[in-house]
Coordinates of C-alpha atoms in Angstrom, one line a residue:
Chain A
X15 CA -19.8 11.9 2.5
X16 CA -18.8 11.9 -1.2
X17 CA -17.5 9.0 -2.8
X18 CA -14.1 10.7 -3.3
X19 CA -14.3 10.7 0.9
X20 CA -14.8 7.0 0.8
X21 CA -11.9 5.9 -0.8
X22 CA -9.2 8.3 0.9
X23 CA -11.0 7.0 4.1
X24 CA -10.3 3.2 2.7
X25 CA -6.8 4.0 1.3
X26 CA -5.4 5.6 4.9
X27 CA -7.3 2.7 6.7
X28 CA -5.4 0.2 4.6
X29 CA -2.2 2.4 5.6
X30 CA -2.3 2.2 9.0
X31 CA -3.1 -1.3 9.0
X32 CA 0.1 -1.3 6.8
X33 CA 2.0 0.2 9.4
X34 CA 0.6 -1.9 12.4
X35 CA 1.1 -5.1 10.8
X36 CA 5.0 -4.1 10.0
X37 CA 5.5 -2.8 13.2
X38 CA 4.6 -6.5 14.6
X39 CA 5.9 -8.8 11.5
X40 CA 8.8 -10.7 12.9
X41 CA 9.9 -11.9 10.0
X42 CA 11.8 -8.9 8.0
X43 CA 11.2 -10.1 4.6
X44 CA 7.3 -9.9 5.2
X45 CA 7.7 -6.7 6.7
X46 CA 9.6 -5.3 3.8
X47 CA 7.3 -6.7 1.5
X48 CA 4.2 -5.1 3.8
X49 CA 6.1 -1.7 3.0
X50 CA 6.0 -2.5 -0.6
X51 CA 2.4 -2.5 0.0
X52 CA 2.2 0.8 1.8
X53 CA 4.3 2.4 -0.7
X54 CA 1.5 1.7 -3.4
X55 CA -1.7 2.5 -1.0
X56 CA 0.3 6.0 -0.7
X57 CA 1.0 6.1 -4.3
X58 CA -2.7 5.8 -5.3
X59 CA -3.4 8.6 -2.4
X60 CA -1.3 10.5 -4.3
X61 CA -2.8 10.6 -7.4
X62 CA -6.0 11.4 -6.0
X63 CA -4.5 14.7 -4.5
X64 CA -3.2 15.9 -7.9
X65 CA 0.2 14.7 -7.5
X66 CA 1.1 12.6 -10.6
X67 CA 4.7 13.3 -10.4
X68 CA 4.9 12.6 -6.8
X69 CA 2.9 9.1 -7.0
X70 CA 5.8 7.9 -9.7
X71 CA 8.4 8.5 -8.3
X72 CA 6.9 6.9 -5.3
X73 CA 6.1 3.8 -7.1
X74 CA 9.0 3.3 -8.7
X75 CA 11.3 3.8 -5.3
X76 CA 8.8 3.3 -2.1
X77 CA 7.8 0.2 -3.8
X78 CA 10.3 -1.7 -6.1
X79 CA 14.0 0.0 -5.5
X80 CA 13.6 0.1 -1.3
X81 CA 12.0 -3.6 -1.3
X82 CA 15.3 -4.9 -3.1
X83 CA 17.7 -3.0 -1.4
X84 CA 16.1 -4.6 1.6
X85 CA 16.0 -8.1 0.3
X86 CA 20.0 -7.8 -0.5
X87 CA 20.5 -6.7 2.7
X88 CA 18.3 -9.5 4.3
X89 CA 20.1 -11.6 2.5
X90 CA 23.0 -11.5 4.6
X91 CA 21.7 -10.5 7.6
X92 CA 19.2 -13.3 8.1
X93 CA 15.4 -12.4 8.0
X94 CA 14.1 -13.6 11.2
X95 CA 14.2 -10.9 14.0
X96 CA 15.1 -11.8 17.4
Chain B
X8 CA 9.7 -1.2 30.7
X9 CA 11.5 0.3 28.1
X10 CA 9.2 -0.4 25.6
X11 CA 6.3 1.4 27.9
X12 CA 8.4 4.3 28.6
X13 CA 8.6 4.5 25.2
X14 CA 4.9 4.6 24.2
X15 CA 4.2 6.8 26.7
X16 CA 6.6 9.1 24.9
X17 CA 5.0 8.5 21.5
X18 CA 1.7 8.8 22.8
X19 CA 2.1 12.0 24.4
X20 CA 4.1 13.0 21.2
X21 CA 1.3 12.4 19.1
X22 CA -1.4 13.9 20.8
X23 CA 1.1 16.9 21.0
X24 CA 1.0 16.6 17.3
X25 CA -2.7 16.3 16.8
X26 CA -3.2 19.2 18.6
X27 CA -1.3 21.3 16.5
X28 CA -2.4 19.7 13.2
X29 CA -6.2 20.5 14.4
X30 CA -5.2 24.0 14.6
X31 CA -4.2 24.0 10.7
X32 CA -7.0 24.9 8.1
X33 CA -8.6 21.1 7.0
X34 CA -6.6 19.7 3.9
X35 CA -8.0 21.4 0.7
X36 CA -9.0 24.7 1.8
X37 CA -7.5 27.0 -0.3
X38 CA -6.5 29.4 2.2
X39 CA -3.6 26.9 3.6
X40 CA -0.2 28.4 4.0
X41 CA 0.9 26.3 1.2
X42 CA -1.5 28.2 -1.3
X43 CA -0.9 31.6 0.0
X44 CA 2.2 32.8 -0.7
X45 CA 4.9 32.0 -3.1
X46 CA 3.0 29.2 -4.6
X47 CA 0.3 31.5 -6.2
X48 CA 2.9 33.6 -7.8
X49 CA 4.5 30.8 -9.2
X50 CA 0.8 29.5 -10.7
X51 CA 0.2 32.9 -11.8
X52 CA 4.3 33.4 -13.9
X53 CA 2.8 30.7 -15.3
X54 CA 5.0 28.8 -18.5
X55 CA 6.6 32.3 -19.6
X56 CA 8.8 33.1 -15.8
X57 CA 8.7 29.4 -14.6
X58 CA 10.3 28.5 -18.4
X59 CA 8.0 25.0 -18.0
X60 CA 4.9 24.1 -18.5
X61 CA 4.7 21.6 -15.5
X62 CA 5.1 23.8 -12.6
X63 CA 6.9 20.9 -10.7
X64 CA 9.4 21.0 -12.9
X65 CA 9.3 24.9 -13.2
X66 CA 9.8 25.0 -9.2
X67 CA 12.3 22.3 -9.0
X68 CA 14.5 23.3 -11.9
X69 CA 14.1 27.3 -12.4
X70 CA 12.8 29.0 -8.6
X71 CA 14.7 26.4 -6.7
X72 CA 17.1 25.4 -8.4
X73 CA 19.5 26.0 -5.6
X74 CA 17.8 23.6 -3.6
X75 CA 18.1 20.8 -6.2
X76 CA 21.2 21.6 -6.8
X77 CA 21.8 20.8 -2.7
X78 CA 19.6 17.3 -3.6
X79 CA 21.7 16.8 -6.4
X80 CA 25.0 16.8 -4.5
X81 CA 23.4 14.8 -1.1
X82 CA 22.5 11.8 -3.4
X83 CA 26.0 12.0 -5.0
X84 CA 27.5 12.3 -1.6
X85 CA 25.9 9.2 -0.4
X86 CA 26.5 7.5 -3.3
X87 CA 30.6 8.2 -2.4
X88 CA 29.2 7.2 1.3
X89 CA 27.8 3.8 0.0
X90 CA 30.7 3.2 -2.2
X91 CA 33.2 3.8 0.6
X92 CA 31.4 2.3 3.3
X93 CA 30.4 -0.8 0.7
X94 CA 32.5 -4.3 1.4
X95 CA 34.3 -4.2 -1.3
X96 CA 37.9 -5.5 -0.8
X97 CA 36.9 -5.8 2.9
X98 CA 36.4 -9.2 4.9
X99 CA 32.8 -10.1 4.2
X100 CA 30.2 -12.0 6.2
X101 CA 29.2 -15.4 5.1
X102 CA 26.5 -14.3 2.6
X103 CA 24.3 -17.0 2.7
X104 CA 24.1 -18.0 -0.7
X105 CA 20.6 -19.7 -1.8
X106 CA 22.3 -22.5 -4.5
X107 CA 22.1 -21.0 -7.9
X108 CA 18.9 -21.2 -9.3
X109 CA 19.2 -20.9 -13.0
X110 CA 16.8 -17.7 -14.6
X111 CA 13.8 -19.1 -15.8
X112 CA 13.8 -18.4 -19.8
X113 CA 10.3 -16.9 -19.9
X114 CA 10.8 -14.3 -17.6
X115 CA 14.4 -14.1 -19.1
X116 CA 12.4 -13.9 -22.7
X117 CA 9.8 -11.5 -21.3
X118 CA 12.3 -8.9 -19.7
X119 CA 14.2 -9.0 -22.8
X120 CA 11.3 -8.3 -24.7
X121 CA 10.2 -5.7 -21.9
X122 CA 13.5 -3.8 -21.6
X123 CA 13.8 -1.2 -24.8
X124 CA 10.0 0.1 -23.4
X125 CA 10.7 0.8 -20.4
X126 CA 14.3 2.4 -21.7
X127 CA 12.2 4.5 -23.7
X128 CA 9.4 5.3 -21.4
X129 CA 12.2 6.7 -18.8
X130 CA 13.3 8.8 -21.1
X131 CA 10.2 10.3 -22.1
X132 CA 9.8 11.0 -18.9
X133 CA 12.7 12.6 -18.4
X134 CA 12.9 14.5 -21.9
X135 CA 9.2 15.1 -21.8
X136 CA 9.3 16.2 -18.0
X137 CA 8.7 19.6 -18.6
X138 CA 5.8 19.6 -20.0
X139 CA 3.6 16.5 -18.7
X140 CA 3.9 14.7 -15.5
X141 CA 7.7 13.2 -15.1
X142 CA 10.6 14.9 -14.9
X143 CA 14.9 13.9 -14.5
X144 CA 14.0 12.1 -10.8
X145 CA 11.1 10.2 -12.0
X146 CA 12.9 8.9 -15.6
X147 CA 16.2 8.4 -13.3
X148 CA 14.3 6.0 -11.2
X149 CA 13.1 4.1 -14.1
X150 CA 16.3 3.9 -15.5
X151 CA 17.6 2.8 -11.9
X152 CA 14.9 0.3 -11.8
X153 CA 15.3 -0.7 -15.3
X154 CA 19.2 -1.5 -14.7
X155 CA 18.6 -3.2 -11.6
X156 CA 15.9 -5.6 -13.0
X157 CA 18.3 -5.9 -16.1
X158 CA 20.8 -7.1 -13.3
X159 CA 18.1 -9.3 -12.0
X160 CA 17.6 -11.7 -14.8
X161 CA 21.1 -11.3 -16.3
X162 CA 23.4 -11.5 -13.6
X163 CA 25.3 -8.1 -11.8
X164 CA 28.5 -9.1 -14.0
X165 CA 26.5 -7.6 -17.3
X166 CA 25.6 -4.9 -16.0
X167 CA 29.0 -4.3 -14.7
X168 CA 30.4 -4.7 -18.2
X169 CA 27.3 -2.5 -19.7
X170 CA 29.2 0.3 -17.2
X171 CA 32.7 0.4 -17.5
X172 CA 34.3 1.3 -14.6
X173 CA 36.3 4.5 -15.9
X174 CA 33.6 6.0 -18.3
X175 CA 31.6 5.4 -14.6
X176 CA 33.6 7.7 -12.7
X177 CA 32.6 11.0 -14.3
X178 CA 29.3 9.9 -15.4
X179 CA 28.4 9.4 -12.1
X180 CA 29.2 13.0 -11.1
X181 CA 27.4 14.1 -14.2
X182 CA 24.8 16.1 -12.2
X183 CA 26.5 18.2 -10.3
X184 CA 28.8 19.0 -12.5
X185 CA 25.8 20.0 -15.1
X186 CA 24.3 22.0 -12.3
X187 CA 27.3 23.7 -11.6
X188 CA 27.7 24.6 -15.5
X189 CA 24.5 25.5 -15.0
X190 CA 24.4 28.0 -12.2
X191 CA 27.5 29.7 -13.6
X192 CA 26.5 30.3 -17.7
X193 CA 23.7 31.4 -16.0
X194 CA 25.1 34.2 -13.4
X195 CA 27.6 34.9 -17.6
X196 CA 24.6 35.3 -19.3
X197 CA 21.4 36.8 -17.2
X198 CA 23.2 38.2 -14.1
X199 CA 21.9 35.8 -11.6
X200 CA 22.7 32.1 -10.5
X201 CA 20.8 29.6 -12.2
X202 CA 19.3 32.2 -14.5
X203 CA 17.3 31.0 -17.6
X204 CA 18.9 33.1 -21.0
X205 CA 16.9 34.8 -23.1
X206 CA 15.8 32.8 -26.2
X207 CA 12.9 30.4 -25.9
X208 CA 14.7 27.5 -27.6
X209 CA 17.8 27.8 -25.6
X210 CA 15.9 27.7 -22.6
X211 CA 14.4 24.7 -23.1
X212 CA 17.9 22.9 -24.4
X213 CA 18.9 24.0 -20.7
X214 CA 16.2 22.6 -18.6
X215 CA 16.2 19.2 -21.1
X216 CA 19.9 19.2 -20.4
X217 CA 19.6 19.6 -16.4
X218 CA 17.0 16.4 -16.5
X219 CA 18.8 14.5 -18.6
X220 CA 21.7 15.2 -16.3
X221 CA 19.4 14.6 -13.0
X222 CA 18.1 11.4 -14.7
X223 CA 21.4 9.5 -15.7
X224 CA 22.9 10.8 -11.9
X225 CA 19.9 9.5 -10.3
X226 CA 19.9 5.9 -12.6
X227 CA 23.3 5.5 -11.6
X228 CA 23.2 5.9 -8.0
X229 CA 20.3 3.7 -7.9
X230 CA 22.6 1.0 -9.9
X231 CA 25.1 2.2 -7.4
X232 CA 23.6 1.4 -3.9
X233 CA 22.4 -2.1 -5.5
X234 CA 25.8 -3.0 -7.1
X235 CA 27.3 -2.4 -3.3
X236 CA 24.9 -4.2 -1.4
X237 CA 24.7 -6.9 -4.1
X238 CA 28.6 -7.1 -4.1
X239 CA 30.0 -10.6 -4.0
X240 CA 33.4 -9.6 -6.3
X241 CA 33.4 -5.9 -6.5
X242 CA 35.9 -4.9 -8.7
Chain C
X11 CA -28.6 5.4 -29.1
X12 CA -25.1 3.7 -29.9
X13 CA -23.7 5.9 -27.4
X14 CA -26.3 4.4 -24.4
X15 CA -24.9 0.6 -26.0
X16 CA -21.3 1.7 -25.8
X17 CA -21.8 3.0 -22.2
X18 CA -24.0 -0.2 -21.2
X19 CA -20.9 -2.7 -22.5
X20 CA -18.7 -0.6 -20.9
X21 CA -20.2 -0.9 -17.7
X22 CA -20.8 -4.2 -18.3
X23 CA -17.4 -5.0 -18.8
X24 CA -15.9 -2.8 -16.0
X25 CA -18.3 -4.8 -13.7
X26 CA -16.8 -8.4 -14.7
X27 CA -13.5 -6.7 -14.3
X28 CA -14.2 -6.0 -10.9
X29 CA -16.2 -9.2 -9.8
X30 CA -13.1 -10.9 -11.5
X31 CA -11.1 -8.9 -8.6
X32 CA -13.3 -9.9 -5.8
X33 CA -13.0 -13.2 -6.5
X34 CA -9.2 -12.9 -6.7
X35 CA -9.4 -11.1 -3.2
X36 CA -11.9 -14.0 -1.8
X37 CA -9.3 -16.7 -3.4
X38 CA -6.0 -14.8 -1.8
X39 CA -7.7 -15.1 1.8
X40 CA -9.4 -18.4 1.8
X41 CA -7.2 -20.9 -0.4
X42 CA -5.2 -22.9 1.6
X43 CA -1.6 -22.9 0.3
X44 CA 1.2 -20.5 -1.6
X45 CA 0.3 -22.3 -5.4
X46 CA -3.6 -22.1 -5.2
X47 CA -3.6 -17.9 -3.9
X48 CA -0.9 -17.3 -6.3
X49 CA -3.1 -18.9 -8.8
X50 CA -6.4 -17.0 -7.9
X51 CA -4.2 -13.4 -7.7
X52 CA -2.8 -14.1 -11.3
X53 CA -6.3 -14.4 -13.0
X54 CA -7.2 -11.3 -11.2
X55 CA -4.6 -9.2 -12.1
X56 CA -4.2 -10.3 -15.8
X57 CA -8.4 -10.7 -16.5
X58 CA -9.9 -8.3 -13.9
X59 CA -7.6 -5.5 -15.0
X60 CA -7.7 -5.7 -18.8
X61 CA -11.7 -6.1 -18.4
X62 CA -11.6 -2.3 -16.2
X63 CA -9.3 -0.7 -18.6
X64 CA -10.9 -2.4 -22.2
X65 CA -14.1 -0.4 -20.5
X66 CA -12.6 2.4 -19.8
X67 CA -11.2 2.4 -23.3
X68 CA -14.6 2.0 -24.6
X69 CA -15.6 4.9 -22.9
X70 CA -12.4 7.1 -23.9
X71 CA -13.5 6.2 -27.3
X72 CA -11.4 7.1 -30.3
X73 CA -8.7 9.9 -28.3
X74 CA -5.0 9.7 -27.3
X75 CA -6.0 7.9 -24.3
X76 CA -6.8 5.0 -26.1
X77 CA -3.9 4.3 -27.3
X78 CA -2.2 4.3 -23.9
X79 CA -4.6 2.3 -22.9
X80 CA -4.2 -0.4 -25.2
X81 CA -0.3 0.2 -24.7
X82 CA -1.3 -0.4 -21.3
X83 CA -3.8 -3.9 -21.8
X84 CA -1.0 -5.4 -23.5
X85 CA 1.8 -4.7 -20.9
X86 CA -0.6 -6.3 -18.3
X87 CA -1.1 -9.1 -20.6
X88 CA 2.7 -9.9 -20.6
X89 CA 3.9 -8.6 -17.2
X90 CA 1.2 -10.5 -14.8
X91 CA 1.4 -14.3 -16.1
X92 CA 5.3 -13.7 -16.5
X93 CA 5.3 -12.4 -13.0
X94 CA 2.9 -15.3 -11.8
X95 CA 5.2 -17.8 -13.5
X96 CA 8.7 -16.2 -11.4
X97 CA 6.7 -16.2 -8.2
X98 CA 5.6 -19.7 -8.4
X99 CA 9.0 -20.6 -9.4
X100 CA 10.5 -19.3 -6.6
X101 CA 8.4 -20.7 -3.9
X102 CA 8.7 -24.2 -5.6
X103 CA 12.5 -23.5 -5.1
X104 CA 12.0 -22.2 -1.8
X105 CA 11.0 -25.7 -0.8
X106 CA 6.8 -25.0 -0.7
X107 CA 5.0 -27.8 -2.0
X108 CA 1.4 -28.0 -3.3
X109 CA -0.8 -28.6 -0.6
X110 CA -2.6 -31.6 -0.9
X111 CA -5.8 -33.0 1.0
X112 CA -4.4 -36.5 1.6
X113 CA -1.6 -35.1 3.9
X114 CA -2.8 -32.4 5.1
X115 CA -6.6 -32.9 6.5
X116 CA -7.4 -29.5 8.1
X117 CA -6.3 -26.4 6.1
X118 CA -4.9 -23.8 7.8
Chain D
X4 CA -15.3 17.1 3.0
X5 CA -17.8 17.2 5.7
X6 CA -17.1 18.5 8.7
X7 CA -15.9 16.1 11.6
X8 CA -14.1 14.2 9.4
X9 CA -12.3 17.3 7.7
X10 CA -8.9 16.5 9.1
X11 CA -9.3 12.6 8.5
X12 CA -5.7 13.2 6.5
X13 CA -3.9 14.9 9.2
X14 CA -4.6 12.8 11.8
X15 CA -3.9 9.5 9.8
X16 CA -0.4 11.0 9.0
X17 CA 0.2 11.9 12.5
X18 CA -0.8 8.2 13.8
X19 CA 1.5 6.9 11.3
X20 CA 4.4 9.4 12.1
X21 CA 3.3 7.6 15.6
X22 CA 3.9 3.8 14.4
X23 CA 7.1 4.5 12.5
X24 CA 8.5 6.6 16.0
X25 CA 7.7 4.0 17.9
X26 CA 9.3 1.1 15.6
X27 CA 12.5 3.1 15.9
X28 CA 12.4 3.3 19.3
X29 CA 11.5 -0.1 21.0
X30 CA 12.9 -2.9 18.0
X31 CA 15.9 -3.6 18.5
X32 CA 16.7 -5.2 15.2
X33 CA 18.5 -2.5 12.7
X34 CA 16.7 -3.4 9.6
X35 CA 13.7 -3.4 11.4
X36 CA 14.8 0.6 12.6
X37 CA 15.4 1.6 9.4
X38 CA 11.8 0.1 7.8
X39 CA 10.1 2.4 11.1
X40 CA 12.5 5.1 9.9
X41 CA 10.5 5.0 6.4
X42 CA 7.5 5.0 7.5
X43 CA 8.2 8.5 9.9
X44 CA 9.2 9.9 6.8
X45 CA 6.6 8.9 4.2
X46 CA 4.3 10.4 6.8
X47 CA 5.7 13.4 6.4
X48 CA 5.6 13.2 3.0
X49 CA 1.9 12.5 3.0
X50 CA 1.5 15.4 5.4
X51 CA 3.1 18.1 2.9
X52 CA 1.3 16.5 -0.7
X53 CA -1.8 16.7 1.8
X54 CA -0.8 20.4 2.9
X55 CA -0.3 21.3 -1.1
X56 CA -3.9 20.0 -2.2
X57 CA -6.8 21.9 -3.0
X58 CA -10.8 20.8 -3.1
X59 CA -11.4 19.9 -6.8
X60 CA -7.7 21.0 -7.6
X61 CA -6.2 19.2 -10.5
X62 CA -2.4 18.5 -11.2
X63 CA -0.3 21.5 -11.5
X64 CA 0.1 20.8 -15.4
X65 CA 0.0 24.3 -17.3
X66 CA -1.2 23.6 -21.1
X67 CA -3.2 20.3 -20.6
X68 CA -6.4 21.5 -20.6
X69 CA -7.0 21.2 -16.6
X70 CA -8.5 23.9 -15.1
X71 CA -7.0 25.7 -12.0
X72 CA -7.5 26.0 -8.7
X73 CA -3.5 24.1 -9.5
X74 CA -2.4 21.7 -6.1
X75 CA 0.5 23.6 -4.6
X76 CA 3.7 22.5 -6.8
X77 CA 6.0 23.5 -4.1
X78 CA 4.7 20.4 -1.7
X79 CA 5.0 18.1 -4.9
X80 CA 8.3 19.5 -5.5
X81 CA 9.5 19.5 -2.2
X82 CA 8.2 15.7 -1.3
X83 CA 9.8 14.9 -4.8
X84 CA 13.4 15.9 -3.5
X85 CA 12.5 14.4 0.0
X86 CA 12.1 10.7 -1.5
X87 CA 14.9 10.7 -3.2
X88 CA 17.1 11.6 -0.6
X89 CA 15.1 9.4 1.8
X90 CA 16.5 6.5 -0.4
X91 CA 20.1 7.6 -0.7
X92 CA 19.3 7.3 3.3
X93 CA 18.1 3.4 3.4
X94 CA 20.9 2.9 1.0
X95 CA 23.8 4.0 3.1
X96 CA 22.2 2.9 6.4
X97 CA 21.6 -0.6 4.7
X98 CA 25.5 -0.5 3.7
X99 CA 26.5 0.8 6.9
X100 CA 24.4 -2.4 8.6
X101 CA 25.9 -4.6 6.5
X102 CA 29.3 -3.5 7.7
X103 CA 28.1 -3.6 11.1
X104 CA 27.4 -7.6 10.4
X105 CA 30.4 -8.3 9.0
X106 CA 32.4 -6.7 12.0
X107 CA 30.5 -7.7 15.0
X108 CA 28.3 -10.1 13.5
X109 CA 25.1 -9.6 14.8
X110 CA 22.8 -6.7 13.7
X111 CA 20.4 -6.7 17.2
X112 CA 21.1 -3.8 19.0
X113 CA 20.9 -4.9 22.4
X114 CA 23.6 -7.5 21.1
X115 CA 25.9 -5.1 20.2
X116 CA 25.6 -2.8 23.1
X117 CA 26.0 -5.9 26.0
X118 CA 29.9 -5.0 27.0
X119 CA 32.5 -8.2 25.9
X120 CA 34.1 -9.9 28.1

């Protein structure tokens, strides 16, 4: 197992741990920030795979325009669910 | 019950899925389907055919150019969704407003400070997109993210005033309408839709054009959706 | 000769980079409240990731790179405190206060 | 990659395709739907880049100095449309959920499908 193997192992670990702990999360604005978090693991996968372009544009709108699109609509909605 | 009815469904989705994933060659073998067919020819046209160094770009803007063009027009269309579908002028919910907490001057000093790079990093990206990594989506979303930080720290009414409303209403459009233009000198000039004209320079004018159009259409969606689900006196 | 010194700093620095991150990390998921995590995540971000990239820069040496690199050291050096500063602010508004051991005798 | 774990990737992106499908369909909260929706589709995002890469590829940059074998553009292209329009997704489904709160004021689903009286 090369190192390269180590760290995609690490990064897709951390991504379904991601997924499982926003699948539980009751309260929406953790969640959403949890996805913020996800967005960046997959970002940094990205790069690894030769896909710079990809990884950007994932950063910039996985991670910050989603998460405050989200936090607007929380906002109003109230961030506890039921 | 429902909830174990629907786990069972997932579960037997996903192995249904593994199964046929484990019948694909392992990630990174070159003789994946992806690698195989068009994909090499387009490596092999190389800068001369795709008309861009980076082959993204050369995929996205010159061999499908028709699909982008369809991307184009979805986010435009849902940007006319949002807008339509937005409250404005409509009865609103009781937006539970946190009491005005006044920005903080270094981060209003530091995003000041900030702003102009990041203006100018987008559009290196987007003006340098075809030839390094970046391209009219990737500035766009900078820009997009840019505005909507912008609209952060100074308040949503600035950035209204930064966009008037009627210079707005064809800007937003700007990328279709380019990709139209597009699609047409080309079919004029070369004989085929979306066709790249002759001269090296002129080539290049078009595909810095199409990003720049992709870029400020994407930016101002972006500002778009936020300005409608931020809305409190939507004008 | 110089080359082996350059490449030994450079490690040397990338190292303190990342123990700088580890104890960030150790900080984030032991300390008991908002302020104190928040305080042990800014340090790493801001001193853990201009230690990496100032080694990395070493080892670049005198290319392009560099440049962006040094672009990049001094964005970190104003983003991360500045985004510290906006996060602490707006748990303090958010009604968190610092814990403290007198009130509360078990941590959480 | 070594053997047994040589399609690590593919599974990972199928177990999260898994999570996000099951979010969807068992929370009841809207917001929560569409964050489950995200995830479905960033893992099939992950499983196209994954599709397009190639052992000791480098980015599909012509002029740079990298050396080919080149990662597939078309995935990269591809995924890079499919983000974009996944967010012009979350936006309007956010707007449309917001609408939904200001008409029937309440945003769980199981709410909003119990019949008035």
């Amino acid at each position: 197992m090369s190192p390269n193997d180590v760290f995609d192992a690490l990064i897709l670990i951390l991504l379904i741990t991601c997924a499982l702990a926003i699948a539980r999360m009751k309260d929406l604005a953790a969640a959403v920030i949890l996805f913020s978090v996800y967005s960046f693991a997959l970002c940094l996968l990205w790069v690894h795979r030769g896909a710079p372009d990809v990884a950007m544009t994932e950063a910039a709108v996985g991670a910050g325009i989603t998460a405050v699109l989200f936090f607007y609509t929380l906002a109003r909605t109230g961030r506890r669910e039921k | 019950m429902r909830n174990a009815l629907a786990l069972l469904i997932v579960i037997v989705l996903a192995g249904l899925m593994m199964a046929g994933v484990s019948q694909l060659p392992p990630p990174g073998s070159p003789d994946g389907a992806v690698h195989r067919h068009v994909a090499a020819h387009y490596i092999d046209g190389g800068t001369e055919a795709g008309g861009a160094p980076n082959l993204v770009t050369a995929v996205l803007l010159n061999y499908r150019a028709l699909d982008t063009y369809g991307e184009v027009v979805v986010i435009f269309a849902a940007l006319v969704a949002v807008l339509a579908v937005g409250l404005s002028g409509h009865s609103r919910g009781p937006r539970r407003q946190p009491d005005e907490l006044p920005v903080s001057p270094v981060v209003d000093r530091i995003i000041r400070l900030l702003a102009p790079f990041i203006a100018l990093f987008a559009l290196f990206m987007i003006l340098e997109g075809h030839v390094l990594p970046g391209g009219g989506f990737q500035g766009g979303v900078v820009l997009g993210a840019l505005l909507i930080l912008l609209s952060l720290v100074l308040g949503p009414r600035r950035i209204r005033r930064m966009l008037p409303t009627p210079a707005l209403f064809w800007t937003r459009a700007i990328a279709p309408l380019v990709f139209a233009l597009t699609a047409i000198a080309g079919l004029a000039l070369a004989g085929w839709l979306f066709a790249l004209p002759e001269p090296a320079w002129l080539r290049e004018l078009i595909l810095v054009g199409l990003e720049l159009a992709i870029g400020i259409g994407a930016a101002l969606a972006l500002v778009g959706f936020y300005l409608s689900l931020e809305a409190d006196h939507h004008d | 000769m110089s080359e082996l010194l350059l490449t030994t700093f450079a490690a040397v620095l990338i190292a303190a980079g990342c123990l700088f991150f580890l104890a960030g990390t150790i900080g984030l998921l032991r300390l008991p409240d908002f302020y104190c995590r928040l305080h042990a995540t800014t340090k790493c971000d801001a001193v853990g990731a201009v230690l990496i990239l100032l080694g990395v820069a070493l080892i670049a040496g005198a290319d392009t790179q560099t440049v962006r690199i040094v672009a990049l050291i001094a964005l970190i050096a104003i983003s991360s405190p500045t985004a510290g500063h906006a996060l602490a602010r707006a748990g303090w508004h958010a009604g968190h206060r610092p814990w403290t051991r007198e009130e509360n005798d078990e941590p959480e | 990659m070594t053997e047994g774990l040589a399609h690590l990737d593919y599974i990972a992106v199928v177990i999260l395709f898994a999570i996000g499908l099951y979010v969807v369909l068992t929370k009841q909260n809207l917001i929560k739907k569409i964050i489950g929706l995200n995830i479905m589709e960033t893992a099939v995002f992950g499983l196209i880049v994954t599709s397009g890469m190639v052992d000791g590829g480098s980015p599909p940059l012509l002029g740079q100095g990298l050396e080919p074998p080149y990662a597939s553009p078309i995935a990269h292209a591809l995924v890079l449309t499919g983000i974009v329009v996944a967010l012009s997704v979350t936006a309007l489904a956010l707007v449309l959920i917001l609408r939904v709160k200001a008409e029937c004021g309440s945003i769980e689903l199981d709410e909003l499908l119990e019949p008035d009286e």
